[in-house]
Amino acid sequence: MPTTPQTTIHHDHDTCVSGALTRAEALCASRGTKLTPIRRQVLELVWSGHRPRGAYAILDDMKVDGKRVAPLTVYRALDFLVENGLVHRLESLNAYIGCPSPDHAHPGQFLVCRDCGDAIELNDQRVSAAIADSARARGFQIDRPTVEVRGLCPVCQNRPHPSHSPADTERPEARQPVTRQKAES
Amino acid sequence: MPTTPQTTIHHDHDTCVSGALTRAEALCASRGTKLTPIRRQVLELVWSGHRPRGAYAILDDMKVDGKRVAPLTVYRALDFLVENGLVHRLESLNAYIGCPSPDHAHPGQFLVCRDCGDAIELNDQRVSAAIADSARARGFQIDRPTVEVRGLCPVCQNRPHPSHSPADTERPEARQPVTRQKAES
DNA sequence: CGCGGTGTTGTTATATGATTACATATCCCC
DNA sequence: GGGGATATGTAATCATATAACAACACCGCG
């Protein structure tokens, strides 16, 4: 019985997260922007769980020595991370997820699983091109295309009954940020 | 100086709304679902303004004989309307807009203007096909694709300075449901 | 008719998401 | 070391959405 908590293959999550942090630091250094301790911590928490997380879920983990930081602190850090392409915002979930390739421009296309809540990032040129064409034909000037496809990921298709979130077993705080979906168990 | 409040050409809005309501009634009748007075009123309010509206903007108009209905009342009606394809939810705006062709399946592709807040519905087969291919290649089973392209509509491109929402002049309650954007006036 | 099921609405409270306004601190350049 | 830009702290508030439970209304059926 597979209890694979991730949609992708098993991986060394610690390495995965630390790699993202290292890349982020290098990128910020090269751009002259500052990855402050707060921003770094928020980035780490976005990556923890390896799936979309809501701002308040991150906030809950930000309690440092019993002191809960203000929502604004988290939002400001998230704004910075999004602007620098280190994190994507998932509009349909009101949640945030770490970007695996922050070094180049990324249109932001996602396959969002309605069961496990994971989001697989795409980078499909055909989709981008088709959207660009369609917009151009209507004289619409694109800022930022958003593609978020809701459905069922391969792993969850093979799970007999969705229940809730299997990844909760991995990290207790990694609860579903997905509020839009209706439980259909 | 063009003060055209709509992105599309001028139209008889009353006819447009009443047509949508008539179509909705016919559709519900044929499906055996009930378009109750509340749902009908919410649908009408979604259509009023002919642009995306937030749930609470609709709620504000639902004050009947001085009595303000509860948010849940509106949300339940919106859920019904969305499930029946009469209304689309715009994830990136947390807003709702009437669907002009509710009788057939619709992927929900929109060009969302960051200035006037209007949303132009697309139905681009190439976009749908590219998304479907990409998802299939990853074994992802699609429920509902969401494409919301943020940018500047043709009308607003020709407006010297965005300011805020020109359509406010038409209906005082049609204020911007757009909270995501940063004013850049 | 009266029973019971399904579906709709009402009521209250609360969770979650995001921003405004203002004060304070910190870093870096000159 | 002054001064501007950037970053953080604090408090309040707005906006979006759901939970839990009660009541009612409609409908088919015995």
XYZ file of C-alpha atoms in Angstrom, chain B residues 29-183:
155
model
C -36.738 23.978 -15.433
C -35.218 21.573 -17.931
C -32.856 20.204 -15.316
C -35.329 19.982 -12.492
C -33.348 22.379 -10.320
C -35.020 25.267 -8.577
C -34.262 28.888 -9.318
C -35.702 30.202 -6.065
C -36.418 33.910 -5.521
C -33.157 34.349 -3.626
C -31.100 32.643 -6.297
C -32.854 34.601 -8.974
C -32.148 37.860 -7.199
C -28.489 36.986 -6.706
C -28.182 36.052 -10.364
C -29.727 39.352 -11.344
C -27.317 41.236 -9.100
C -24.364 39.325 -10.509
C -25.424 40.463 -13.955
C -26.036 44.036 -12.933
C -22.974 46.008 -13.874
C -22.041 43.375 -16.380
C -18.697 42.834 -14.773
C -17.196 40.822 -11.915
C -18.777 41.521 -8.559
C -17.706 40.408 -5.108
C -20.025 38.413 -2.876
C -20.256 41.229 -0.365
C -21.078 43.790 -3.035
C -24.007 41.573 -3.947
C -24.814 41.180 -0.275
C -25.043 44.944 0.115
C -27.706 45.075 -2.570
C -29.654 42.259 -1.021
C -30.998 44.460 1.734
C -34.682 43.824 1.317
C -37.016 46.122 3.299
C -34.082 47.294 5.344
C -33.161 43.776 6.331
C -29.675 42.700 5.474
C -29.374 39.037 4.598
C -26.546 36.917 5.961
C -23.399 36.266 3.933
C -24.227 32.593 3.864
C -27.436 33.292 2.026
C -25.522 34.905 -0.790
C -22.769 32.304 -0.817
C -25.228 29.460 -0.982
C -26.988 31.068 -3.900
C -23.658 31.694 -5.628
C -22.632 28.077 -5.100
C -25.809 26.957 -6.750
C -25.366 29.308 -9.666
C -21.739 28.322 -10.183
C -22.552 24.623 -10.008
C -25.201 25.107 -12.629
C -22.894 27.052 -14.889
C -24.973 30.209 -14.692
C -22.185 32.151 -13.058
C -18.409 31.937 -13.176
C -16.178 32.515 -10.223
C -13.088 34.570 -10.957
C -10.462 33.165 -8.651
C -7.999 35.984 -9.051
C -10.597 38.579 -8.079
C -12.665 36.622 -5.584
C -15.587 37.755 -7.657
C -18.435 36.417 -9.753
C -19.692 37.143 -13.244
C -22.682 35.981 -15.238
C -22.065 33.398 -17.910
C -23.492 34.404 -21.269
C -23.811 30.817 -22.508
C -24.748 28.599 -19.568
C -26.297 25.867 -21.685
C -23.065 24.149 -22.624
C -19.848 23.275 -20.823
C -17.443 26.169 -20.583
C -13.831 26.024 -19.556
C -13.765 29.507 -18.096
C -11.079 31.590 -19.704
C -10.959 35.280 -18.956
C -9.077 38.402 -19.850
C -9.271 40.517 -16.711
C -8.535 44.217 -17.017
C -6.511 45.584 -14.128
C -7.924 49.039 -14.691
C -11.654 48.860 -15.334
C -12.006 45.454 -13.734
C -14.002 44.042 -16.575
C -13.555 40.416 -17.574
C -13.839 39.263 -21.172
C -14.757 35.618 -21.469
C -12.799 33.585 -24.000
C -13.393 30.163 -25.346
C -10.160 29.349 -27.084
C -9.929 25.759 -28.216
C -6.178 25.955 -28.649
C -5.720 26.988 -25.046
C -8.033 24.253 -23.832
C -6.332 21.683 -26.003
C -2.847 22.660 -24.908
C -3.862 22.461 -21.266
C -5.546 19.112 -21.782
C -2.440 17.729 -23.492
C -0.144 18.975 -20.797
C -2.308 17.519 -18.067
C -2.640 14.192 -19.841
C 1.102 13.936 -20.257
C 1.384 14.102 -16.477
C -1.482 11.754 -15.783
C -3.498 14.561 -14.287
C -7.265 14.273 -14.504
C -8.851 17.662 -15.097
C -11.899 18.849 -13.197
C -11.938 22.435 -14.156
C -9.286 24.478 -15.888
C -8.976 28.073 -14.803
C -7.390 30.646 -17.071
C -7.407 34.226 -15.893
C -5.159 36.601 -17.740
C -4.518 39.861 -16.010
C -3.727 42.878 -18.136
C -5.119 45.948 -19.814
C -8.172 45.858 -22.058
C -8.253 47.769 -25.365
C -10.451 50.520 -23.988
C -8.218 51.198 -21.019
C -5.078 51.162 -23.147
C -6.408 54.283 -24.829
C -7.237 55.985 -21.588
C -4.356 58.301 -20.641
C -4.421 57.642 -16.935
C -6.099 54.658 -15.361
C -7.313 56.372 -12.197
C -9.841 53.928 -10.890
C -13.055 52.558 -12.211
C -14.949 54.435 -14.910
C -17.931 52.168 -14.606
C -18.678 53.527 -11.154
C -20.475 56.326 -12.892
C -23.001 53.919 -14.251
C -24.030 52.193 -11.065
C -22.896 53.523 -7.731
C -22.795 50.089 -6.181
C -20.638 48.638 -8.912
C -17.476 49.396 -7.058
C -14.285 47.511 -7.698
C -14.236 44.080 -6.199
C -10.597 43.966 -7.171
C -8.497 43.948 -4.060
C -5.449 42.210 -5.403
C -4.247 45.074 -7.528
C -2.133 47.937 -6.344
C -3.386 51.325 -7.412
